[in-house]
Short mmCIF file of C-alpha atoms in Angstrom, two decimals:
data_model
loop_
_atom_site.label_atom_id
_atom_site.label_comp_id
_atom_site.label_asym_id
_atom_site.label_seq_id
_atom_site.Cartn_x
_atom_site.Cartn_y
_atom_site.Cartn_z
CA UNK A 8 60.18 158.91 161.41
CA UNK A 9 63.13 156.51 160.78
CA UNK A 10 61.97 153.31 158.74
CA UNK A 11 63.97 149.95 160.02
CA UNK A 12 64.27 147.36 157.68
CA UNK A 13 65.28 143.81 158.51
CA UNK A 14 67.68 142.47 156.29
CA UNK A 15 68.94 138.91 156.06
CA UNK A 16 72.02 138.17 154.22
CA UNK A 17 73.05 134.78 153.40
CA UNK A 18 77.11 133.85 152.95
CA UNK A 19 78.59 131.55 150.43
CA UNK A 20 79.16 129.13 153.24
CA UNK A 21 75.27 129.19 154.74
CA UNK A 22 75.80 131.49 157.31
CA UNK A 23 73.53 134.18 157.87
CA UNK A 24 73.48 137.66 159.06
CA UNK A 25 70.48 139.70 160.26
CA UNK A 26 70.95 143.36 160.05
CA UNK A 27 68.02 145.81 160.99
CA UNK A 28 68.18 148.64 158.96
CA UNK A 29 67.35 152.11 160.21
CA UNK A 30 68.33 154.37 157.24
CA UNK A 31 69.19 154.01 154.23
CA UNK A 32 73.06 154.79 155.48
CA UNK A 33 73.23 151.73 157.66
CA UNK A 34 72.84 149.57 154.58
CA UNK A 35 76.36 149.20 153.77
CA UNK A 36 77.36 149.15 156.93
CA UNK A 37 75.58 145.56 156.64
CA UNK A 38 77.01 144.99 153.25
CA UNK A 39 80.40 145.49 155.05
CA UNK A 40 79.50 143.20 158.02
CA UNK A 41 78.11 140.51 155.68
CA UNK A 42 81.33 140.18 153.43
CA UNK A 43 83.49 139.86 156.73
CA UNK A 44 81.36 137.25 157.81
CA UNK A 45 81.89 135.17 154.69
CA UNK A 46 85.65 135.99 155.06
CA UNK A 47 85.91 135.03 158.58
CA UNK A 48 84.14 131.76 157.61
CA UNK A 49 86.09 130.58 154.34
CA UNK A 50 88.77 131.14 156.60
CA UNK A 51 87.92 129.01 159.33
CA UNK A 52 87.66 126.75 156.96
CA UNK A 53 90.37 126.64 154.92
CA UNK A 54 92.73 124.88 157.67
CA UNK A 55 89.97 121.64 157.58
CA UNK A 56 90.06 121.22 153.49
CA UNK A 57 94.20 121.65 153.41
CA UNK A 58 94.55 118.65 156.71
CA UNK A 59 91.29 116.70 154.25
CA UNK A 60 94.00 117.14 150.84
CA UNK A 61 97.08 116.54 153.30
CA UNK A 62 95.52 113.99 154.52
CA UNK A 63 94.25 112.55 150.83
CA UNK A 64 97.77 112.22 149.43
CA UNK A 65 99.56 110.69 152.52
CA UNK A 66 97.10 108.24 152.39
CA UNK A 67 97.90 107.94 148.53
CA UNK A 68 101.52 107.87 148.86
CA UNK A 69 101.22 104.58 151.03
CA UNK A 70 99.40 102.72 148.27
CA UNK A 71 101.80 103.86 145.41
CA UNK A 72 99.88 106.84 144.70
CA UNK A 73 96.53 105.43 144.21
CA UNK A 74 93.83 106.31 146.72
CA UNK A 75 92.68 103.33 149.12
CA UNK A 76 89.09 103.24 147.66
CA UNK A 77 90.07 102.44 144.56
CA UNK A 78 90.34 98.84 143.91
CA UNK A 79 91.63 96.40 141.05
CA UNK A 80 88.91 96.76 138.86
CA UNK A 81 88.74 100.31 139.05
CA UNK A 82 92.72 99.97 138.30
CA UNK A 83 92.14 97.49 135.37
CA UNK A 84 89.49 99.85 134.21
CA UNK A 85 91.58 102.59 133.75
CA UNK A 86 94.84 100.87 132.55
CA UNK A 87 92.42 99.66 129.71
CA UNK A 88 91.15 103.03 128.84
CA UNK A 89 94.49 103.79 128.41
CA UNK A 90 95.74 101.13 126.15
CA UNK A 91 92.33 101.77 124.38
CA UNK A 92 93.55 105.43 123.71
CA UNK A 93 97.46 104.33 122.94
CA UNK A 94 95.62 102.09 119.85
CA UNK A 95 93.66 104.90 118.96
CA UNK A 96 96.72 107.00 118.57
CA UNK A 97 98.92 104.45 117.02
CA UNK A 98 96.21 104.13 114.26
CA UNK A 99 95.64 107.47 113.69
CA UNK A 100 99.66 107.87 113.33
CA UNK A 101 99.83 105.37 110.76
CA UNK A 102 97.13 106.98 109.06
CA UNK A 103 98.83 110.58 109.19
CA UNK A 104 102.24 108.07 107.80
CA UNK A 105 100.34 106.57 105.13
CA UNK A 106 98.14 110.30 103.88
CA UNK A 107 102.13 111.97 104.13
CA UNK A 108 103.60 108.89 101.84
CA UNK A 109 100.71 109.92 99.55
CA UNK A 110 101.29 113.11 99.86
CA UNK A 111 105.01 113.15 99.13
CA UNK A 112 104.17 110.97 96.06
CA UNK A 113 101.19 113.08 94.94
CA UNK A 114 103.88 115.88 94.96
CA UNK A 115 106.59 113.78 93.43
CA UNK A 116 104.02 113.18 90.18
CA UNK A 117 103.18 117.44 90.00
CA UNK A 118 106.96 118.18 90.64
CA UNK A 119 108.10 115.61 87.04
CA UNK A 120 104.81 116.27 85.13
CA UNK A 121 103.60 113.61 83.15
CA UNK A 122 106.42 113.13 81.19
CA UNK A 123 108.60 112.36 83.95
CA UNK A 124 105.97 109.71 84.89
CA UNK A 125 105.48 108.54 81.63
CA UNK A 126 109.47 107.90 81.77
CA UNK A 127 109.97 106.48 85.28
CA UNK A 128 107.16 103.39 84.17
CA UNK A 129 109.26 102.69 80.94
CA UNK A 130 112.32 102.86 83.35
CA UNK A 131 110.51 100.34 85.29
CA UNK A 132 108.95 97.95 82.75
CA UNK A 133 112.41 98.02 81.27
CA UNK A 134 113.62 96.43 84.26
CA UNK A 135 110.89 93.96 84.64
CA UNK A 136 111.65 93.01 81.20
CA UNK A 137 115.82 92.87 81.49
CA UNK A 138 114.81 90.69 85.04
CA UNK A 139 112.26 88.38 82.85
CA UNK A 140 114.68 87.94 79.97
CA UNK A 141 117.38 87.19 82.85
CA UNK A 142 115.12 84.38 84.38
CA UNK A 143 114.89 82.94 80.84
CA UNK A 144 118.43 82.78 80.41
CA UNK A 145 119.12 80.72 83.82
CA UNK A 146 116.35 78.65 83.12
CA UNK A 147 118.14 77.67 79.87
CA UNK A 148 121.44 77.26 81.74
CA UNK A 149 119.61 74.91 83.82
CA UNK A 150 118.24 72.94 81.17
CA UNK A 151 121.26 72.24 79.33
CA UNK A 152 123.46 71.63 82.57
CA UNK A 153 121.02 68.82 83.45
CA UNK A 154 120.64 67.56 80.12
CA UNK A 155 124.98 67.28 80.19
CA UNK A 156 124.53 65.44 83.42
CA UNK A 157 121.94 62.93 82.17
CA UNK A 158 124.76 62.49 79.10
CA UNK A 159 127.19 61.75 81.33
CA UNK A 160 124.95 59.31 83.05
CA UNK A 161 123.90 57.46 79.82
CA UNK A 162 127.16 57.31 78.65
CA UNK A 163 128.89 56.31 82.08
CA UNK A 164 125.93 53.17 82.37
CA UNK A 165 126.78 52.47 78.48
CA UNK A 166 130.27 51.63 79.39
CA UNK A 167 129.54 49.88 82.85
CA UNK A 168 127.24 47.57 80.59
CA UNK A 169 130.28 46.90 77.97
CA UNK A 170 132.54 46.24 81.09
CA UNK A 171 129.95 43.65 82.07
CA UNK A 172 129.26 41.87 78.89
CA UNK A 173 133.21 41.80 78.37
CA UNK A 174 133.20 40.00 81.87
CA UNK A 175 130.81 38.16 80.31
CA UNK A 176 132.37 36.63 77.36
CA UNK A 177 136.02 36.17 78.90
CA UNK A 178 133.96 33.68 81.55
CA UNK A 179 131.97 31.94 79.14
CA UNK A 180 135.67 31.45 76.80
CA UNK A 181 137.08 30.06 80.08
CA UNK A 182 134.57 27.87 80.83
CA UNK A 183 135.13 26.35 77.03
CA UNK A 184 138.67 26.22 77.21
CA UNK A 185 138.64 24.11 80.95
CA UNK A 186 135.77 21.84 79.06
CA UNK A 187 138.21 20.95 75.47
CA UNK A 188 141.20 20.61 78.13
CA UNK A 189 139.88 17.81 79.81
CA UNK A 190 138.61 15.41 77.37
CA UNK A 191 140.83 12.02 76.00
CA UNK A 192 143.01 11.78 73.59
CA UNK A 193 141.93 9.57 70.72
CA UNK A 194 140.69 9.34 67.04
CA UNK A 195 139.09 12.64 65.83
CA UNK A 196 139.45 13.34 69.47
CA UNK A 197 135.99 11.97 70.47
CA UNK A 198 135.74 9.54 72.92
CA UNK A 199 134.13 6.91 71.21
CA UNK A 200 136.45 7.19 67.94
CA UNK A 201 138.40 4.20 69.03
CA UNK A 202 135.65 1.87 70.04
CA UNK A 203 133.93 3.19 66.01
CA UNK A 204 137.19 2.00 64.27
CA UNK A 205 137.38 -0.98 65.91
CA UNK A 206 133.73 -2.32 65.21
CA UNK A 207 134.12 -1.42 61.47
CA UNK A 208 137.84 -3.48 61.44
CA UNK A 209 135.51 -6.35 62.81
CA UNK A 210 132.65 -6.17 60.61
CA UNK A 211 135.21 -6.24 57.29
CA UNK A 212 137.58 -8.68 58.55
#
C-alpha cells in the first residue's frame, strides 16, 4: 500500500506549492518543483524592482539628486547633522594636534635628560634677564632725553624773559629821556627857578 502525503511548500515570495506525495521518491521531485517556483517568481519580479530603482533616481536626478519626498526640513536636518559631525572632527583633530605637541615635547625632555632641561631654563631666564636689563636701559635713555629737553626749555624761557625785561628797560629809558627833553630852560633847570630868584631879589631890595 503506497502512503500519499500532502505537502505544502511555501516560497520566499508567498507562493505556495501543494505536492501529494506517494513515496518517499517523489519527495524531491517536490523539493525540485518548489525551488523552481521560487525562481520563476523572483524572476518575474525582478523587472518591477529595477523600473521601481530606475524609476527612483530619474525622479532624483530632476530635483538635484534628492528624492521629491524629501523636503527643506528634512534637507536642513541633515546639512546640520553634518556640520554637527565636521565640529566633532575638527575638535577631535585639535585634540590629536595638541596630545602630538605634548608628545613631541614629552620626548624632547627624555631625549636631553634633565640636564639638558635644567640648561635650556637658564638659557631662557638668561634671556628674560638680558631683555629686563635692556628695558632698564631705554627707560633711562628716556629719562635723561626728556630731562635735556625740559633744560632746553628752561633755559630757552630764561632768555625769552631777559629779552623781555631788556625791552623793558630800553622803553622805560626812552620814556625818561623824551620827558628831560622837553622841559624849559631856566635856573637849576626847574621851571619855577626864575619866578624863586626873583621873589627873594624883591624881598631884600
Amino acid at each position: 500500500m503506497c502512503h500519499q502525503r500532502v505537502v505544502k511548500m511555501r516560497g520566499n515570495c508567498g507562493v505556495t506549492v501543494e505536492v501529494v506525495m506517494t513515496d518517499e521518491g517523489k519527495k524531491r521531485k517536490a523539493n525540485e518543483i518548489a525551488e523552481n517556483a521560487d525562481d520563476s517568481v523572483e524572476e518575474a519580479e525582478a523587472p518591477a524592482q529595477q523600473v521601481e530603482v530606475v524609476d527612483l533616481t530619474a525622479e532624483s536626478d530632476d530635483d538635484d539628486g534628492v528624492a521629491p519626498s524629501e523636503d527643506a526640513a528634512e534637507l536642513a536636518r541633515r546639512k546640520a547633522d553634518w556640520e554637527a559631525k565636521a565640529a566633532v572632527k575638527r575638535e577631535r583633530l585639535g585634540q590629536l594636534e595638541q596630545q602630538a605637541a605634548a608628545d613631541l615635547v614629552k620626548s624632547a625632555m627624555q631625549t636631553v635628560g634633565a640636564k639638558g632641561v635644567q640648561k635650556l631654563l637658564e638659557q631662557h631666564l638668561a634671556r628674560e634677564e638680558a631683555a629686563k636689563k635692556a628695558r632698564a636701559a631705554e627707560e633711562v635713555k628716556g629719562k635723561a632725553r626728556r630731562a635735556e629737553e625740559a633744560k632746553s626749555i628752561a633755559a630757552a624761557a630764561t632768555k625769552a624773559a631777559d629779552e623781555a625785561a631788556k625791552e623793558v628797560t630800553e622803553a622805560a629809558r626812552m620814556v625818561t629821556n623824551e620827558g628831560v627833553a622837553g622841559t624849559p630852560a631856566g635856573d637849576g633847570g626847574h621851571p619855577n627857578a626864575m619866578g624863586i630868584g626873583e621873589n627873594e631879589r624883591k624881598a631884600n631890595g
